[in-house]
Amino acid sequence: FSLKELHGIFPWLVESIFGSLDGIIVGWNLRCLQGRTNPNEYSVALDFLDPSGPMMKLVYKLQAEEYRYDFPVSYLPGPVKASIQEQVLPECSLYHNKVQFPSSGGLGLNLALNPFEYYMFYFAISLITQKNSPVTHHVSPSNSAYFILVDTYLKCFLPTEGTVLPPPSSNTGGAIPSPTPRSPAVPFSSYGMHHTSLLKRHIAHQPSVNADPASQEIWRSETLLQIFVEMWLHHYSLEMYQKMQSPHVKLEVLHYRLSISSKHHGSPAQSSYQALHAYQESFKPTEEHVLVVRLLVKHLHAFSNSLKPEPLSPSAHSHTASPLEEFKRVVIPRFVQEKLYIFLQHCFGHWPLDASFRAVLEMWLSYLQPWRYAPEKPPQSTEPLPRSVSEKWAAFIQENLLMYTKLFVGFLNRALRTDLVSPKNALMVFRVAKVFAQPNLAEMILKGEQLFLEPELVIPHRQHRLFMSPTLGGSFLSSRSPAVTDASFKVKSHVYSLEGQDFQYKQMFGTEVRNLVLKLAQLICQAQQTAKSISDHSAETMASQSFFSWFRFTPSEMNGSYTGNDLDEIGQDSIKKTDEYLEKALEYLCQIFKLSEAQLTQMMMKCGTAQDENGKKQLPDCIASENGLILTPLGRYQIINGLRRFEVQYQGDTELQPIRSYENAALVRLLFRLSSVLNERFADQMEVLCSREDFVGRLCRYHLTNPQLVQKIRYSPVVRDRTSLNWGPRISLRFLASYRTLISLLMIYFLASWFYIGPVGCTFIILIGYFLYAVIMTFFFEGWKPHEH
């Protein structure tokens, strides 16, 4: 094919692979393509899309001719799309000089992208757009072709060792030209001051065709990272978006809108309300999305940590630092920190309170531990002691203070609302406590908080705003900028740049957060007690279950009591794991926040009083009032999380209970009519018999149900004064409708037939046996219990 023909089919080819932007065309469905289920398609796709494969060779060939392809602005993330439609240029240099008005008759704004950018835009956004792909089997996201390709591209364009491989080229000039600056197609205001791209700083005075290979590698690396970050992390609500803008920018945007409206009298542009409403996109990241972002975070830590140690001579360093080394130094604070913080805040506040939050949790913990991806290996020791966090990471912790402190408070608030008896939830609490309990980490976080809370020095207001802005290129080069020397000022500019100057900081080691930790510790104790009671209950249940117990008449079946728990099904092994996780988590929390033994003992005693003398759980926390029991907020929490419960019992007429699953509906109705006829006809005679004080009266009272004599139970929070209904002595035949009773009788008749006893004789024997049993029970139990079957 000629280049012109390849240029024409390139957009179609990209859409055929990654799917259409509207999600209608699925494409190759890389997110569901796995080597285990489709080995041939899997290997072909990876070879074809490899950085040195045919597809990338086509991209570089088209790149050499400086072709441009239109990408609709309407499919960009909400904040970027809305700002461009408002004619406010996003801060990311990726969009600079690329926005174009539609041609005559066209609709919507477009980005004019070079082939490499166009390919990567489609590749990155397919993770977001292709959400409803048909899946016929279980898919492991970490084994999909898409996940492997992300890892491959990161290793190729952001290498931890060596340099980026030069792109293959068929032209005689050697290098593929980098994108040349293009005049803007429409005047734009900006979020703030432009920060110069690393690429532009190094090739500003060089011809594009003969560009330095180092500049070539930094261009592809920076472009790839910007696209991944913009497509995967640049999603948040209108409130958060407005908070990230300075008052100066808001005023600038307002003046620009006024000037635009004055120019277009009769046909005003899109209203500000409609445009701003677009910021409030319904963004719900999937678990796969979070796993891919975690992969990006882990690789960026390894990429940044592969930076060579700085030489002792600053002048020598300034001449020998390559663009790639400079890129490694600023890659996390400039390109990732702000958007990842907002992304994590969104997930912490909107993710369901279930075990799927583990993916978000691990991504957060991966970012908090850059030392795990450092090239140096920990010293080998015979004792498995936790490795202390080196002091060289203090600067990272201080410049990411909110990632540690505010998100930790957010996790505490989530943990206080989850069921810690669940092993998966207990594991998440254990993981967070274990990470923060690493030696020296809590001390460095506390040091960062102290630096932030130091009294602010007299600094000109204009300069303070300048260094607060995360959009400035040099603001994060702390080691190379002589203006930023105060550690306290660095921490303040980090916090205020992410949360604004009016932010009220909540100290992680302050009183308020410490009280939350104490509440969590108390819930951990309660969860341990609950797990123990479930374990004991399960053991008793297993011991009491036997073959013959299935045929036994159990009075509790008919009174409607509920004694089970959904957690009974988690198994003994899971209960043991839960107890281990919670015990270690409590130990780690005590290390982090210096909880004393007296506080722990007091909490244990409080939790111990939750068990009464029989080892049964008490009722939920409530207050006795004239209208009965009223639940307290603690009581509601205990019910929601299954820590305590009321004994739910049927309090009405036992004959009118709902038909159970172990009863025959037709027999229940038939026997109820028969019992009603007998009770109506012989009511007076039964009342006379039950009122006698001799043996006959006691025998009748044992057989005939008397609803007035019931056990006194503690009612749930309802009206205490109940109208007592006297149904009188009566016959109840409902027990004969139970499948257990029927099968038991059938087996008795079947065994009797082996001894040549007919049905009539067997029935007579059953009646005689039951009469003898009733006589014995009448002699030994003067205080009878209600006859319930």
mmCIF file of N, CA and C in Angstrom, residues 114-211:
data_model
loop_
_atom_site.group_PDB
_atom_site.id
_atom_site.type_symbol
_atom_site.label_atom_id
_atom_site.label_comp_id
_atom_site.label_asym_id
_atom_site.label_seq_id
_atom_site.Cartn_x
_atom_site.Cartn_y
_atom_site.Cartn_z
ATOM 1 N N ASN A 114 -1.442 13.593 15.806
ATOM 2 C CA ASN A 114 -0.548 12.842 14.931
ATOM 3 C C ASN A 114 -0.823 11.352 15.096
ATOM 4 N N PRO A 115 -0.291 10.482 14.238
ATOM 5 C CA PRO A 115 -0.642 9.049 14.296
ATOM 6 C C PRO A 115 -0.348 8.401 15.637
ATOM 7 N N PHE A 116 0.787 8.727 16.270
ATOM 8 C CA PHE A 116 1.118 8.118 17.558
ATOM 9 C C PHE A 116 0.100 8.518 18.623
ATOM 10 N N GLU A 117 -0.240 9.796 18.670
ATOM 11 C CA GLU A 117 -1.229 10.265 19.635
ATOM 12 C C GLU A 117 -2.597 9.656 19.355
ATOM 13 N N TYR A 118 -2.984 9.584 18.093
ATOM 14 C CA TYR A 118 -4.290 9.035 17.722
ATOM 15 C C TYR A 118 -4.398 7.569 18.150
ATOM 16 N N TYR A 119 -3.339 6.804 17.905
ATOM 17 C CA TYR A 119 -3.337 5.388 18.274
ATOM 18 C C TYR A 119 -3.440 5.228 19.793
ATOM 19 N N MET A 120 -2.643 5.999 20.545
ATOM 20 C CA MET A 120 -2.646 5.868 21.993
ATOM 21 C C MET A 120 -3.936 6.398 22.617
ATOM 22 N N PHE A 121 -4.548 7.423 22.023
ATOM 23 C CA PHE A 121 -5.831 7.908 22.510
ATOM 24 C C PHE A 121 -6.862 6.786 22.460
ATOM 25 N N TYR A 122 -6.939 6.102 21.334
ATOM 26 C CA TYR A 122 -7.911 5.017 21.186
ATOM 27 C C TYR A 122 -7.587 3.863 22.128
ATOM 28 N N PHE A 123 -6.299 3.545 22.225
ATOM 29 C CA PHE A 123 -5.904 2.446 23.104
ATOM 30 C C PHE A 123 -6.288 2.738 24.551
ATOM 31 N N ALA A 124 -6.014 3.947 25.033
ATOM 32 C CA ALA A 124 -6.287 4.285 26.432
ATOM 33 C C ALA A 124 -7.773 4.401 26.711
ATOM 34 N N ILE A 125 -8.517 5.026 25.805
ATOM 35 C CA ILE A 125 -9.928 5.281 26.083
ATOM 36 C C ILE A 125 -10.778 4.030 25.920
ATOM 37 N N SER A 126 -10.244 2.987 25.263
ATOM 38 C CA SER A 126 -11.017 1.748 25.136
ATOM 39 C C SER A 126 -11.244 1.091 26.495
ATOM 40 N N LEU A 127 -10.398 1.394 27.476
ATOM 41 C CA LEU A 127 -10.624 0.888 28.828
ATOM 42 C C LEU A 127 -11.876 1.487 29.447
ATOM 43 N N ILE A 128 -12.240 2.698 29.025
ATOM 44 C CA ILE A 128 -13.399 3.396 29.601
ATOM 45 C C ILE A 128 -14.658 3.127 28.789
ATOM 46 N N THR A 129 -14.541 3.149 27.473
ATOM 47 C CA THR A 129 -15.738 3.091 26.627
ATOM 48 C C THR A 129 -16.298 1.689 26.497
ATOM 49 N N GLN A 130 -15.424 0.676 26.452
ATOM 50 C CA GLN A 130 -15.899 -0.688 26.217
ATOM 51 C C GLN A 130 -16.243 -1.363 27.533
ATOM 52 N N LYS A 131 -17.326 -0.906 28.175
ATOM 53 C CA LYS A 131 -17.692 -1.449 29.490
ATOM 54 C C LYS A 131 -18.692 -2.595 29.390
ATOM 55 N N ASN A 132 -19.524 -2.594 28.382
ATOM 56 C CA ASN A 132 -20.592 -3.577 28.310
ATOM 57 C C ASN A 132 -20.293 -4.636 27.256
ATOM 58 N N SER A 133 -19.065 -5.129 27.239
ATOM 59 C CA SER A 133 -18.690 -6.145 26.271
ATOM 60 C C SER A 133 -19.296 -7.479 26.675
ATOM 61 N N PRO A 134 -19.771 -8.259 25.717
ATOM 62 C CA PRO A 134 -20.332 -9.567 26.066
ATOM 63 C C PRO A 134 -19.246 -10.508 26.558
ATOM 64 N N VAL A 135 -19.473 -11.093 27.733
ATOM 65 C CA VAL A 135 -18.512 -12.007 28.328
ATOM 66 C C VAL A 135 -19.208 -13.341 28.569
ATOM 67 N N THR A 136 -18.646 -14.402 28.006
ATOM 68 C CA THR A 136 -19.244 -15.725 28.155
ATOM 69 C C THR A 136 -18.504 -16.579 29.172
ATOM 70 N N HIS A 137 -17.400 -16.085 29.728
ATOM 71 C CA HIS A 137 -16.628 -16.848 30.703
ATOM 72 C C HIS A 137 -15.967 -15.871 31.662
ATOM 73 N N HIS A 138 -15.460 -16.433 32.748
ATOM 74 C CA HIS A 138 -14.790 -15.588 33.736
ATOM 75 C C HIS A 138 -13.504 -15.028 33.155
ATOM 76 N N VAL A 139 -13.299 -13.718 33.342
ATOM 77 C CA VAL A 139 -12.133 -13.037 32.793
ATOM 78 C C VAL A 139 -11.315 -12.485 33.942
ATOM 79 N N SER A 140 -10.030 -12.808 33.955
ATOM 80 C CA SER A 140 -9.109 -12.247 34.931
ATOM 81 C C SER A 140 -8.457 -11.024 34.312
ATOM 82 N N PRO A 141 -8.723 -9.813 34.832
ATOM 83 C CA PRO A 141 -8.194 -8.601 34.185
ATOM 84 C C PRO A 141 -6.680 -8.594 34.060
ATOM 85 N N SER A 142 -5.975 -9.126 35.050
ATOM 86 C CA SER A 142 -4.512 -9.077 35.007
ATOM 87 C C SER A 142 -3.912 -10.028 33.986
ATOM 88 N N ASN A 143 -4.721 -10.927 33.408
ATOM 89 C CA ASN A 143 -4.225 -11.845 32.389
ATOM 90 C C ASN A 143 -4.730 -11.512 30.996
ATOM 91 N N SER A 144 -5.460 -10.409 30.859
ATOM 92 C CA SER A 144 -6.014 -10.060 29.559
ATOM 93 C C SER A 144 -4.946 -9.466 28.659
ATOM 94 N N ALA A 145 -5.218 -9.493 27.362
ATOM 95 C CA ALA A 145 -4.278 -8.932 26.393
ATOM 96 C C ALA A 145 -4.106 -7.434 26.604
ATOM 97 N N TYR A 146 -5.169 -6.753 27.003
ATOM 98 C CA TYR A 146 -5.077 -5.310 27.223
ATOM 99 C C TYR A 146 -4.120 -5.002 28.371
ATOM 100 N N PHE A 147 -4.250 -5.730 29.470
ATOM 101 C CA PHE A 147 -3.390 -5.507 30.633
ATOM 102 C C PHE A 147 -1.923 -5.767 30.273
ATOM 103 N N ILE A 148 -1.666 -6.826 29.520
ATOM 104 C CA ILE A 148 -0.301 -7.154 29.110
ATOM 105 C C ILE A 148 0.254 -6.069 28.191
ATOM 106 N N LEU A 149 -0.586 -5.541 27.300
ATOM 107 C CA LEU A 149 -0.117 -4.487 26.394
ATOM 108 C C LEU A 149 0.215 -3.206 27.160
ATOM 109 N N VAL A 150 -0.599 -2.859 28.153
ATOM 110 C CA VAL A 150 -0.288 -1.675 28.963
ATOM 111 C C VAL A 150 1.070 -1.842 29.625
ATOM 112 N N ASP A 151 1.303 -3.012 30.185
ATOM 113 C CA ASP A 151 2.586 -3.275 30.827
ATOM 114 C C ASP A 151 3.737 -3.202 29.823
ATOM 115 N N THR A 152 3.513 -3.733 28.617
ATOM 116 C CA THR A 152 4.555 -3.724 27.587
ATOM 117 C C THR A 152 4.874 -2.300 27.140
ATOM 118 N N TYR A 153 3.848 -1.488 26.915
ATOM 119 C CA TYR A 153 4.074 -0.105 26.485
ATOM 120 C C TYR A 153 4.795 0.697 27.570
ATOM 121 N N LEU A 154 4.427 0.474 28.823
ATOM 122 C CA LEU A 154 5.093 1.197 29.908
ATOM 123 C C LEU A 154 6.574 0.820 29.989
ATOM 124 N N LYS A 155 6.873 -0.465 29.865
ATOM 125 C CA LYS A 155 8.263 -0.897 29.932
ATOM 126 C C LYS A 155 9.072 -0.392 28.741
ATOM 127 N N CYS A 156 8.411 -0.252 27.588
ATOM 128 C CA CYS A 156 9.127 0.195 26.393
ATOM 129 C C CYS A 156 9.371 1.701 26.407
ATOM 130 N N PHE A 157 8.345 2.493 26.705
ATOM 131 C CA PHE A 157 8.451 3.945 26.596
ATOM 132 C C PHE A 157 8.850 4.620 27.905
ATOM 133 N N LEU A 158 8.731 3.904 29.028
ATOM 134 C CA LEU A 158 9.198 4.420 30.314
ATOM 135 C C LEU A 158 10.137 3.388 30.921
ATOM 136 N N PRO A 159 11.304 3.200 30.335
ATOM 137 C CA PRO A 159 12.183 2.104 30.769
ATOM 138 C C PRO A 159 12.859 2.422 32.090
ATOM 139 N N THR A 160 12.998 1.392 32.907
ATOM 140 C CA THR A 160 13.729 1.553 34.172
ATOM 141 C C THR A 160 15.223 1.356 33.982
ATOM 142 N N GLU A 161 15.611 0.728 32.904
ATOM 143 C CA GLU A 161 17.021 0.537 32.594
ATOM 144 C C GLU A 161 17.275 0.960 31.149
ATOM 145 N N GLY A 162 18.374 1.652 30.926
ATOM 146 C CA GLY A 162 18.716 2.073 29.581
ATOM 147 C C GLY A 162 17.839 3.210 29.105
ATOM 148 N N THR A 163 17.673 3.300 27.801
ATOM 149 C CA THR A 163 16.897 4.358 27.179
ATOM 150 C C THR A 163 15.779 3.755 26.348
ATOM 151 N N VAL A 164 14.897 4.620 25.878
ATOM 152 C CA VAL A 164 13.806 4.175 25.028
ATOM 153 C C VAL A 164 14.375 3.744 23.689
ATOM 154 N N LEU A 165 13.907 2.583 23.218
ATOM 155 C CA LEU A 165 14.381 2.107 21.920
ATOM 156 C C LEU A 165 13.950 3.065 20.824
ATOM 157 N N PRO A 166 14.854 3.379 19.886
ATOM 158 C CA PRO A 166 14.474 4.290 18.800
ATOM 159 C C PRO A 166 13.433 3.636 17.907
ATOM 160 N N PRO A 167 12.506 4.422 17.376
ATOM 161 C CA PRO A 167 11.475 3.846 16.513
ATOM 162 C C PRO A 167 12.072 3.369 15.210
ATOM 163 N N PRO A 168 11.579 2.265 14.657
ATOM 164 C CA PRO A 168 12.062 1.814 13.351
ATOM 165 C C PRO A 168 11.678 2.816 12.274
ATOM 166 N N SER A 169 12.564 3.034 11.339
ATOM 167 C CA SER A 169 12.302 4.039 10.312
ATOM 168 C C SER A 169 12.816 3.546 8.984
ATOM 169 N N SER A 170 12.062 3.850 7.938
ATOM 170 C CA SER A 170 12.459 3.472 6.583
ATOM 171 C C SER A 170 12.973 4.649 5.783
ATOM 172 N N ASN A 171 12.906 5.870 6.354
ATOM 173 C CA ASN A 171 13.367 7.024 5.592
ATOM 174 C C ASN A 171 14.865 7.195 5.753
ATOM 175 N N THR A 172 15.464 7.909 4.868
ATOM 176 C CA THR A 172 16.918 8.067 4.861
ATOM 177 C C THR A 172 17.379 9.028 5.930
ATOM 178 N N GLY A 173 16.506 9.879 6.398
ATOM 179 C CA GLY A 173 16.899 10.845 7.413
ATOM 180 C C GLY A 173 17.188 10.209 8.750
ATOM 181 N N GLY A 174 16.660 9.025 8.965
ATOM 182 C CA GLY A 174 16.938 8.316 10.214
ATOM 183 C C GLY A 174 15.829 8.471 11.211
ATOM 184 N N ALA A 175 15.700 9.591 11.845
ATOM 185 C CA ALA A 175 14.756 9.757 12.945
ATOM 186 C C ALA A 175 13.390 10.171 12.437
ATOM 187 N N ILE A 176 12.376 9.759 13.163
ATOM 188 C CA ILE A 176 11.016 10.182 12.851
ATOM 189 C C ILE A 176 10.822 11.574 13.419
ATOM 190 N N PRO A 177 10.291 12.482 12.655
ATOM 191 C CA PRO A 177 10.160 13.850 13.164
ATOM 192 C C PRO A 177 9.181 13.926 14.308
ATOM 193 N N SER A 178 9.537 14.740 15.279
ATOM 194 C CA SER A 178 8.631 14.990 16.388
ATOM 195 C C SER A 178 7.589 15.993 15.948
ATOM 196 N N PRO A 179 6.476 16.062 16.652
ATOM 197 C CA PRO A 179 5.412 16.976 16.234
ATOM 198 C C PRO A 179 5.880 18.421 16.260
ATOM 199 N N THR A 180 5.596 19.131 15.198
ATOM 200 C CA THR A 180 5.997 20.532 15.088
ATOM 201 C C THR A 180 4.928 21.422 15.679
ATOM 202 N N PRO A 181 5.332 22.542 16.246
ATOM 203 C CA PRO A 181 4.333 23.461 16.794
ATOM 204 C C PRO A 181 3.401 23.951 15.706
ATOM 205 N N ARG A 182 2.094 24.003 16.024
ATOM 206 C CA ARG A 182 1.089 24.437 15.063
ATOM 207 C C ARG A 182 0.359 25.633 15.642
ATOM 208 N N SER A 183 0.001 26.535 14.803
ATOM 209 C CA SER A 183 -0.719 27.720 15.264
ATOM 210 C C SER A 183 -2.095 27.329 15.739
ATOM 211 N N PRO A 184 -2.571 27.918 16.802
ATOM 212 C CA PRO A 184 -3.889 27.537 17.327
ATOM 213 C C PRO A 184 -4.988 27.898 16.345
ATOM 214 N N ALA A 185 -5.960 26.982 16.236
ATOM 215 C CA ALA A 185 -7.067 27.206 15.315
ATOM 216 C C ALA A 185 -8.136 28.093 15.915
ATOM 217 N N VAL A 186 -8.102 28.296 17.229
ATOM 218 C CA VAL A 186 -9.095 29.126 17.884
ATOM 219 C C VAL A 186 -8.436 29.736 19.117
ATOM 220 N N PRO A 187 -8.696 31.015 19.405
ATOM 221 C CA PRO A 187 -8.077 31.612 20.589
ATOM 222 C C PRO A 187 -8.637 30.991 21.867
ATOM 223 N N PHE A 188 -7.741 30.677 22.784
ATOM 224 C CA PHE A 188 -8.132 30.040 24.044
ATOM 225 C C PHE A 188 -7.524 30.787 25.209
ATOM 226 N N SER A 189 -8.284 30.890 26.290
ATOM 227 C CA SER A 189 -7.680 31.250 27.569
ATOM 228 C C SER A 189 -7.189 29.962 28.202
ATOM 229 N N SER A 190 -6.531 30.062 29.324
ATOM 230 C CA SER A 190 -5.921 28.875 29.922
ATOM 231 C C SER A 190 -6.333 28.745 31.368
ATOM 232 N N TYR A 191 -6.173 27.524 31.924
ATOM 233 C CA TYR A 191 -6.405 27.321 33.351
ATOM 234 C C TYR A 191 -5.508 28.238 34.170
ATOM 235 N N GLY A 192 -4.278 28.408 33.755
ATOM 236 C CA GLY A 192 -3.299 29.193 34.492
ATOM 237 C C GLY A 192 -2.105 29.431 33.609
ATOM 238 N N MET A 193 -0.975 29.695 34.199
ATOM 239 C CA MET A 193 0.231 29.925 33.424
ATOM 240 C C MET A 193 0.672 28.621 32.778
ATOM 241 N N HIS A 194 1.138 28.706 31.531
ATOM 242 C CA HIS A 194 1.558 27.509 30.827
ATOM 243 C C HIS A 194 2.857 26.992 31.416
ATOM 244 N N HIS A 195 2.916 25.692 31.630
ATOM 245 C CA HIS A 195 4.199 25.114 32.010
ATOM 246 C C HIS A 195 4.807 24.489 30.771
ATOM 247 N N THR A 196 6.058 24.735 30.582
ATOM 248 C CA THR A 196 6.719 24.298 29.369
ATOM 249 C C THR A 196 6.933 22.801 29.403
ATOM 250 N N SER A 197 6.571 22.123 28.327
ATOM 251 C CA SER A 197 6.802 20.692 28.233
ATOM 252 C C SER A 197 8.295 20.411 28.214
ATOM 253 N N LEU A 198 8.649 19.263 28.772
ATOM 254 C CA LEU A 198 10.057 18.875 28.731
ATOM 255 C C LEU A 198 10.545 18.743 27.304
ATOM 256 N N LEU A 199 9.668 18.277 26.434
ATOM 257 C CA LEU A 199 10.045 18.150 25.033
ATOM 258 C C LEU A 199 10.372 19.498 24.431
ATOM 259 N N LYS A 200 9.518 20.500 24.676
ATOM 260 C CA LYS A 200 9.715 21.808 24.070
ATOM 261 C C LYS A 200 10.985 22.473 24.596
ATOM 262 N N ARG A 201 11.324 22.217 25.874
ATOM 263 C CA ARG A 201 12.534 22.829 26.411
ATOM 264 C C ARG A 201 13.774 22.308 25.714
ATOM 265 N N HIS A 202 13.745 21.046 25.274
ATOM 266 C CA HIS A 202 14.958 20.457 24.736
ATOM 267 C C HIS A 202 15.067 20.566 23.218
ATOM 268 N N ILE A 203 13.964 20.818 22.536
ATOM 269 C CA ILE A 203 14.042 20.857 21.079
ATOM 270 C C ILE A 203 13.491 22.160 20.525
ATOM 271 N N ALA A 204 13.419 23.184 21.370
ATOM 272 C CA ALA A 204 12.818 24.436 20.911
ATOM 273 C C ALA A 204 13.591 25.058 19.765
ATOM 274 N N HIS A 205 14.886 24.859 19.727
ATOM 275 C CA HIS A 205 15.705 25.503 18.703
ATOM 276 C C HIS A 205 16.289 24.502 17.727
ATOM 277 N N GLN A 206 15.652 23.316 17.604
ATOM 278 C CA GLN A 206 16.175 22.306 16.703
ATOM 279 C C GLN A 206 15.180 22.036 15.595
ATOM 280 N N PRO A 207 15.645 21.751 14.379
ATOM 281 C CA PRO A 207 14.733 21.351 13.311
ATOM 282 C C PRO A 207 14.073 20.024 13.672
ATOM 283 N N SER A 208 12.825 19.863 13.284
ATOM 284 C CA SER A 208 12.086 18.676 13.678
ATOM 285 C C SER A 208 12.632 17.421 13.025
ATOM 286 N N VAL A 209 13.122 17.528 11.782
ATOM 287 C CA VAL A 209 13.561 16.319 11.090
ATOM 288 C C VAL A 209 14.857 15.795 11.672
ATOM 289 N N ASN A 210 15.725 16.682 12.069
ATOM 290 C CA ASN A 210 17.012 16.276 12.616
ATOM 291 C C ASN A 210 17.021 16.403 14.143
ATOM 292 N N ALA A 211 15.905 16.108 14.741
ATOM 293 C CA ALA A 211 15.805 16.268 16.193
ATOM 294 C C ALA A 211 16.741 15.306 16.900
#
